Short mmCIF file of C-alpha atoms in Angstrom, two decimals:
data_model
loop_
_atom_site.label_atom_id
_atom_site.label_comp_id
_atom_site.label_asym_id
_atom_site.label_seq_id
_atom_site.Cartn_x
_atom_site.Cartn_y
_atom_site.Cartn_z
CA UNK L 499 -171.21 19.85 -81.91
CA UNK L 500 -174.50 19.07 -80.17
CA UNK L 501 -172.89 19.35 -76.72
CA UNK L 502 -171.39 22.67 -77.76
CA UNK L 503 -174.83 23.90 -78.82
CA UNK L 504 -176.25 22.84 -75.47
CA UNK L 505 -173.69 24.82 -73.46
CA UNK L 506 -172.60 27.57 -75.88
CA UNK L 507 -174.86 29.99 -77.78
CA UNK L 508 -174.41 31.37 -81.30
CA UNK L 509 -172.24 34.20 -79.91
CA UNK L 510 -169.79 31.58 -78.61
CA UNK L 511 -170.75 32.37 -75.00
CA UNK L 512 -172.00 30.16 -72.19
CA UNK L 513 -175.78 30.07 -72.07
CA UNK L 514 -177.54 32.00 -69.28
CA UNK L 515 -179.01 28.91 -67.61
CA UNK L 516 -175.61 27.26 -67.25
CA UNK L 517 -174.09 30.46 -65.85
CA UNK L 518 -176.80 30.56 -63.19
CA UNK L 519 -176.35 26.87 -62.32
CA UNK L 520 -172.60 27.34 -62.00
CA UNK L 521 -172.89 30.34 -59.69
CA UNK L 522 -175.44 28.53 -57.50
CA UNK L 523 -173.20 25.47 -57.27
CA UNK L 524 -170.12 27.53 -56.42
CA UNK L 525 -171.91 29.68 -53.83
CA UNK L 526 -173.33 26.54 -52.22
CA UNK L 527 -169.80 25.17 -52.04
CA UNK L 528 -168.62 28.42 -50.43
CA UNK L 529 -171.35 28.27 -47.76
CA UNK L 530 -170.65 24.62 -47.02
CA UNK L 531 -166.90 25.22 -46.97
CA UNK L 532 -167.10 28.19 -44.60
CA UNK L 533 -169.41 26.36 -42.18
CA UNK L 534 -167.39 23.14 -42.35
CA UNK L 535 -164.16 25.03 -41.75
CA UNK L 536 -165.75 26.93 -38.88
CA UNK L 537 -166.82 23.71 -37.18
CA UNK L 538 -163.51 21.97 -37.90
CA UNK L 539 -161.62 24.77 -36.16
CA UNK L 540 -164.03 24.61 -33.25
CA UNK L 541 -164.97 28.28 -33.49
CA UNK L 542 -167.96 29.40 -31.41
CA UNK L 543 -171.37 30.10 -32.89
CA UNK L 544 -173.10 33.46 -32.76
CA UNK L 545 -174.83 32.79 -29.46
CA UNK L 546 -171.77 31.32 -27.76
CA UNK L 547 -169.13 33.61 -29.26
CA UNK L 548 -171.08 36.84 -29.55
CA UNK L 549 -171.33 39.56 -32.21
CA UNK L 550 -167.64 39.79 -33.12
CA UNK L 551 -167.54 36.11 -34.10
CA UNK L 552 -170.72 36.66 -36.09
CA UNK L 553 -168.97 39.55 -37.87
CA UNK L 554 -166.05 37.28 -38.76
CA UNK L 555 -168.47 34.74 -40.24
CA UNK L 556 -170.15 37.50 -42.26
CA UNK L 557 -166.74 38.67 -43.57
CA UNK L 558 -165.86 35.16 -44.75
CA UNK L 559 -169.20 34.59 -46.46
CA UNK L 560 -169.27 38.00 -48.16
CA UNK L 561 -165.66 37.64 -49.34
CA UNK L 562 -166.42 34.18 -50.72
CA UNK L 563 -169.53 35.37 -52.59
CA UNK L 564 -167.73 38.39 -54.04
CA UNK L 565 -164.78 36.23 -55.10
CA UNK L 566 -167.00 33.70 -56.88
CA UNK L 567 -169.01 36.33 -58.74
CA UNK L 568 -165.95 38.32 -59.86
CA UNK L 569 -164.31 35.07 -61.00
CA UNK L 570 -167.35 34.09 -63.07
CA UNK L 571 -167.66 37.55 -64.58
CA UNK L 572 -164.03 37.28 -65.72
CA UNK L 573 -164.43 33.69 -66.90
CA UNK L 574 -167.71 33.95 -68.79
CA UNK L 575 -167.83 37.59 -69.88
CA UNK L 576 -164.32 39.04 -69.57
CA UNK L 577 -165.89 41.72 -67.34
CA UNK L 578 -165.12 43.08 -63.90
CA UNK L 579 -167.42 44.08 -61.04
CA UNK L 580 -168.42 47.23 -62.97
CA UNK L 581 -170.63 44.98 -65.11
CA UNK L 582 -172.96 44.35 -62.16
CA UNK L 583 -173.01 48.00 -61.04
CA UNK L 584 -170.25 47.59 -58.44
CA UNK L 585 -167.35 49.85 -59.46
CA UNK L 586 -164.73 50.24 -56.74
CA UNK L 587 -164.31 53.97 -57.25
CA UNK L 588 -165.09 57.20 -55.43
CA UNK L 589 -168.80 57.26 -56.28
CA UNK L 590 -169.30 53.92 -54.53
CA UNK L 591 -169.46 55.59 -51.11
CA UNK L 592 -171.87 58.26 -52.33
CA UNK L 593 -174.21 55.69 -53.90
CA UNK L 594 -174.11 53.56 -50.74
CA UNK L 595 -174.94 56.52 -48.50
CA UNK L 596 -177.83 57.56 -50.75
CA UNK L 597 -179.14 54.00 -50.73
CA UNK L 598 -178.86 53.75 -46.94
CA UNK L 599 -180.87 56.94 -46.46
CA UNK L 600 -183.42 55.79 -49.03
CA UNK L 601 -183.88 52.44 -47.30
CA UNK L 602 -184.48 54.08 -43.93
CA UNK L 603 -187.25 56.44 -45.16
CA UNK L 604 -190.11 53.86 -45.34
CA UNK L 605 -189.26 52.71 -41.80
CA UNK L 606 -189.28 56.26 -40.49
CA UNK L 607 -192.64 56.91 -42.18
CA UNK L 608 -194.14 53.72 -40.72
CA UNK L 609 -192.96 54.54 -37.19
CA UNK L 610 -194.19 58.13 -37.51
CA UNK L 611 -197.61 56.91 -38.64
CA UNK L 612 -197.78 54.45 -35.74
CA UNK L 613 -196.93 57.06 -33.12
CA UNK L 614 -199.08 59.87 -34.52
CA UNK L 615 -202.03 57.58 -35.20
CA UNK L 616 -201.88 55.89 -31.82
CA UNK L 617 -200.94 52.49 -33.27
CA UNK L 618 -197.64 52.23 -31.46
CA UNK L 619 -195.49 53.31 -28.55
CA UNK L 620 -191.85 54.34 -28.28
CA UNK L 621 -189.36 54.00 -25.44
CA UNK L 622 -185.64 54.53 -24.95
CA UNK L 623 -183.67 51.45 -25.93
CA UNK L 624 -180.89 49.64 -24.15
CA UNK L 625 -178.11 51.27 -26.16
CA UNK L 626 -175.25 52.60 -24.01
CA UNK L 627 -171.52 53.22 -24.18
CA UNK L 628 -171.03 49.76 -22.71
CA UNK L 629 -172.89 48.10 -25.58
CA UNK L 630 -171.79 50.15 -28.61
CA UNK L 631 -168.42 48.48 -29.24
CA UNK L 632 -169.02 44.92 -28.00
CA UNK L 633 -172.52 44.52 -29.50
CA UNK L 634 -173.82 47.31 -31.73
CA UNK L 635 -170.72 47.97 -33.87
CA UNK L 636 -170.08 44.35 -34.95
CA UNK L 637 -173.80 43.75 -35.52
CA UNK L 638 -174.10 46.82 -37.77
CA UNK L 639 -170.99 45.85 -39.75
CA UNK L 640 -172.20 42.26 -40.07
CA UNK L 641 -175.59 43.55 -41.17
CA UNK L 642 -173.96 45.52 -43.96
CA UNK L 643 -171.94 42.52 -45.16
CA UNK L 644 -174.91 40.16 -45.08
CA UNK L 645 -176.99 42.66 -47.06
CA UNK L 646 -174.06 42.96 -49.48
CA UNK L 647 -173.76 39.24 -50.21
CA UNK L 648 -177.50 38.87 -50.81
CA UNK L 649 -177.45 41.81 -53.21
CA UNK L 650 -174.32 40.52 -54.95
CA UNK L 651 -176.10 37.28 -55.77
CA UNK L 652 -179.69 38.40 -56.32
CA UNK L 653 -179.67 41.93 -57.71
CA UNK L 654 -176.09 41.72 -58.98
CA UNK L 655 -175.20 38.52 -60.78
CA UNK L 656 -178.56 36.72 -61.01
CA UNK L 657 -180.60 39.72 -62.12
CA UNK L 658 -177.95 40.55 -64.73
CA UNK L 659 -178.00 37.06 -66.21
CA UNK L 660 -181.81 36.91 -66.26
CA UNK L 661 -181.96 40.38 -67.83
CA UNK L 662 -179.75 39.15 -70.65
CA UNK L 663 -181.53 35.81 -71.04
CA UNK L 664 -185.14 37.00 -70.61
CA UNK L 665 -185.85 40.68 -69.84
CA UNK L 666 -185.27 43.08 -66.91
CA UNK L 667 -188.87 43.15 -65.64
CA UNK L 668 -189.11 39.36 -65.49
CA UNK L 669 -185.68 39.30 -63.86
CA UNK L 670 -186.87 41.68 -61.14
CA UNK L 671 -189.93 39.50 -60.46
CA UNK L 672 -187.97 36.22 -60.38
CA UNK L 673 -185.29 37.57 -58.06
CA UNK L 674 -188.02 39.07 -55.88
CA UNK L 675 -189.78 35.71 -55.52
CA UNK L 676 -186.47 34.05 -54.68
CA UNK L 677 -185.80 36.77 -52.10
CA UNK L 678 -189.13 35.95 -50.45
CA UNK L 679 -188.44 32.21 -50.45
CA UNK L 680 -185.05 32.80 -48.81
CA UNK L 681 -186.97 34.09 -45.75
CA UNK L 682 -189.34 31.11 -45.53
CA UNK L 683 -187.32 29.50 -42.73
CA UNK L 684 -187.27 32.62 -40.56
CA UNK L 685 -188.94 32.56 -37.12
CA UNK L 686 -192.59 33.59 -37.32
CA UNK L 687 -192.68 33.42 -41.13
CA UNK L 688 -196.24 33.67 -42.47
CA UNK L 689 -197.73 33.86 -45.95
CA UNK L 690 -198.36 37.58 -45.66
CA UNK L 691 -194.78 38.30 -44.64
CA UNK L 692 -193.29 36.14 -47.40
CA UNK L 693 -195.60 37.68 -50.00
CA UNK L 694 -194.67 41.21 -48.98
CA UNK L 695 -190.97 40.28 -48.79
CA UNK L 696 -191.14 38.89 -52.33
CA UNK L 697 -192.89 42.06 -53.49
CA UNK L 698 -190.28 44.18 -51.73
CA UNK L 699 -187.55 42.14 -53.43
CA UNK L 700 -189.21 42.80 -56.79
CA UNK L 701 -189.21 46.53 -56.04
CA UNK L 702 -185.51 46.33 -55.20
CA UNK L 703 -184.90 44.54 -58.48
CA UNK L 704 -186.74 47.36 -60.25
CA UNK L 705 -184.55 49.89 -58.45
CA UNK L 706 -181.50 48.03 -59.75
CA UNK L 707 -182.90 47.97 -63.28
CA UNK L 708 -183.58 51.71 -63.20
CA UNK L 709 -180.37 52.84 -61.47
CA UNK L 710 -177.79 50.28 -62.60
CA UNK L 711 -176.00 50.74 -59.26
CA UNK L 712 -175.51 47.74 -56.98
CA UNK L 713 -173.94 50.04 -54.38
CA UNK L 714 -177.28 51.81 -54.18
CA UNK L 715 -179.04 48.47 -53.62
CA UNK L 716 -176.59 47.35 -50.95
CA UNK L 717 -177.10 50.66 -49.15
CA UNK L 718 -180.88 50.40 -49.48
CA UNK L 719 -180.98 46.87 -48.06
CA UNK L 720 -178.65 47.84 -45.22
CA UNK L 721 -180.51 51.08 -44.46
CA UNK L 722 -183.85 49.27 -44.26
CA UNK L 723 -182.48 46.66 -41.84
CA UNK L 724 -180.42 49.04 -39.72
CA UNK L 725 -183.22 51.59 -39.30
CA UNK L 726 -185.68 48.89 -38.27
CA UNK L 727 -183.38 46.74 -36.16
CA UNK L 728 -180.79 49.09 -34.64
CA UNK L 729 -182.59 52.44 -34.63
CA UNK L 730 -186.19 51.54 -33.75
CA UNK L 731 -185.80 48.04 -32.31
CA UNK L 732 -188.52 46.58 -34.54
CA UNK L 733 -188.83 42.86 -35.15
CA UNK L 734 -187.15 42.20 -38.49
CA UNK L 735 -188.26 39.22 -40.57
CA UNK L 736 -189.11 37.36 -37.36
CA UNK L 737 -185.94 38.30 -35.49
CA UNK L 738 -186.03 40.54 -32.41
CA UNK L 739 -183.45 43.27 -31.85
CA UNK L 740 -180.86 42.91 -29.08
CA UNK L 741 -179.57 46.48 -29.01
CA UNK L 742 -181.28 49.59 -30.40
CA UNK L 743 -181.46 53.32 -29.79
CA UNK L 744 -185.26 53.21 -29.42
CA UNK L 745 -187.80 50.45 -28.90
CA UNK L 746 -190.94 50.92 -30.97
CA UNK L 747 -193.88 48.62 -30.34
CA UNK L 748 -196.55 48.42 -33.00
CA UNK L 749 -200.15 47.80 -31.95
CA UNK L 750 -203.50 47.25 -33.54
CA UNK L 751 -204.54 44.81 -36.23
CA UNK L 752 -202.16 42.32 -37.81
CA UNK L 753 -202.39 44.15 -41.14
CA UNK L 754 -200.55 47.01 -39.41
CA UNK L 755 -198.19 45.13 -37.06
CA UNK L 756 -197.34 42.29 -39.43
CA UNK L 757 -198.05 39.67 -36.77
CA UNK L 758 -195.37 37.10 -35.93
CA UNK L 759 -193.19 38.11 -38.91
CA UNK L 760 -192.85 41.72 -37.82
CA UNK L 761 -193.41 45.04 -39.56
CA UNK L 762 -192.29 43.73 -42.99
CA UNK L 763 -195.67 41.98 -43.21
CA UNK L 764 -197.38 45.32 -42.55
CA UNK L 765 -199.44 46.79 -45.38
CA UNK L 766 -198.44 50.42 -44.60
CA UNK L 767 -194.75 49.42 -44.79
CA UNK L 768 -195.27 48.07 -48.31
CA UNK L 769 -197.21 51.17 -49.36
CA UNK L 770 -194.50 53.48 -48.06
CA UNK L 771 -191.81 51.47 -49.83
CA UNK L 772 -193.68 51.69 -53.13
CA UNK L 773 -194.15 55.45 -52.76
CA UNK L 774 -190.52 56.09 -51.83
CA UNK L 775 -189.02 53.98 -54.62
CA UNK L 776 -191.48 55.21 -57.23
CA UNK L 777 -190.73 58.84 -56.34
CA UNK L 778 -186.98 58.26 -56.30
CA UNK L 779 -186.74 56.35 -59.58
CA UNK L 780 -189.20 58.62 -61.42
CA UNK L 781 -187.45 61.83 -60.46
CA UNK L 782 -183.88 60.64 -60.56
CA UNK L 783 -183.94 58.24 -63.49
CA UNK L 784 -186.96 59.38 -65.47
CA UNK L 785 -188.91 56.72 -67.32
CA UNK L 786 -185.95 54.99 -68.93
CA UNK L 787 -185.31 51.38 -67.96
CA UNK L 788 -181.62 50.42 -67.77
CA UNK L 789 -181.21 46.64 -67.98
CA UNK L 790 -178.11 45.63 -66.02
CA UNK L 791 -175.81 43.76 -68.32
CA UNK L 792 -177.01 45.24 -71.57
CA UNK L 793 -174.24 46.03 -74.04
CA UNK L 794 -174.65 49.77 -73.49
CA UNK L 795 -174.39 49.38 -69.71
CA UNK L 796 -171.68 46.76 -69.32
CA UNK L 797 -168.77 48.40 -67.62
CA UNK L 798 -170.87 51.37 -66.53
CA UNK L 799 -169.19 53.46 -63.87
CA UNK L 800 -172.44 54.73 -62.38
#
């Protein structure tokens, strides 16, 4: 009886903490399994094999993460992917496109400010017909899948469980901090970049709380990365872009350029993100907070 109380709550459901530990353990097993299998088969790494091999790796990881989360939703809650704001229906494409455009807006504003204010320069990138299919296409697709698996875990399953166990605002903050810590090993990581990344992750959690649409979050994450990395050639979380339509170089103080971490440690980038998301959520969703996973929202088709 005591063991049952430890694992099962008064509603005869697994407690939130155990659900989170189980998903972390299973996702860790997926990552280890994919990498072990990759090495066992002798498949080339990203640098040796190129972007198409990197895309294959992204497909395997994203499929594994999605499979684990859907399995746990069925096992623990008798719910499908709708419960985390991921309905596989017609509106999914529309929400993803809206999110992609929304994610690109802060980047466009930052670049515009840099050019108009004399804090940056722009040049034509190295994008050509010869690089679109072998390099750009697989990198963009892989970028979408990698954004998707992070959102599935953080703003999908984890934020839902924390919203049920604690409250949505705390869930947004916790997942935001974790999002920042996940970037701690990136090249050029600095305290300013990690702090701003954690704050940006909290804002994304808030967007999920207000909208209830994980498709919107996946699109936002992808749009942010693609606009910075593939459109403007900016350094993204410490990583330089290989192929982009334009190459924008930010100049001036580190508070504007972000230093070694890139533009995501730039104060104007954070300000623009706050303004864009505040405007979008206030106008589109009013002042009502929609906790993902609440009884009224479970199974929502939005």
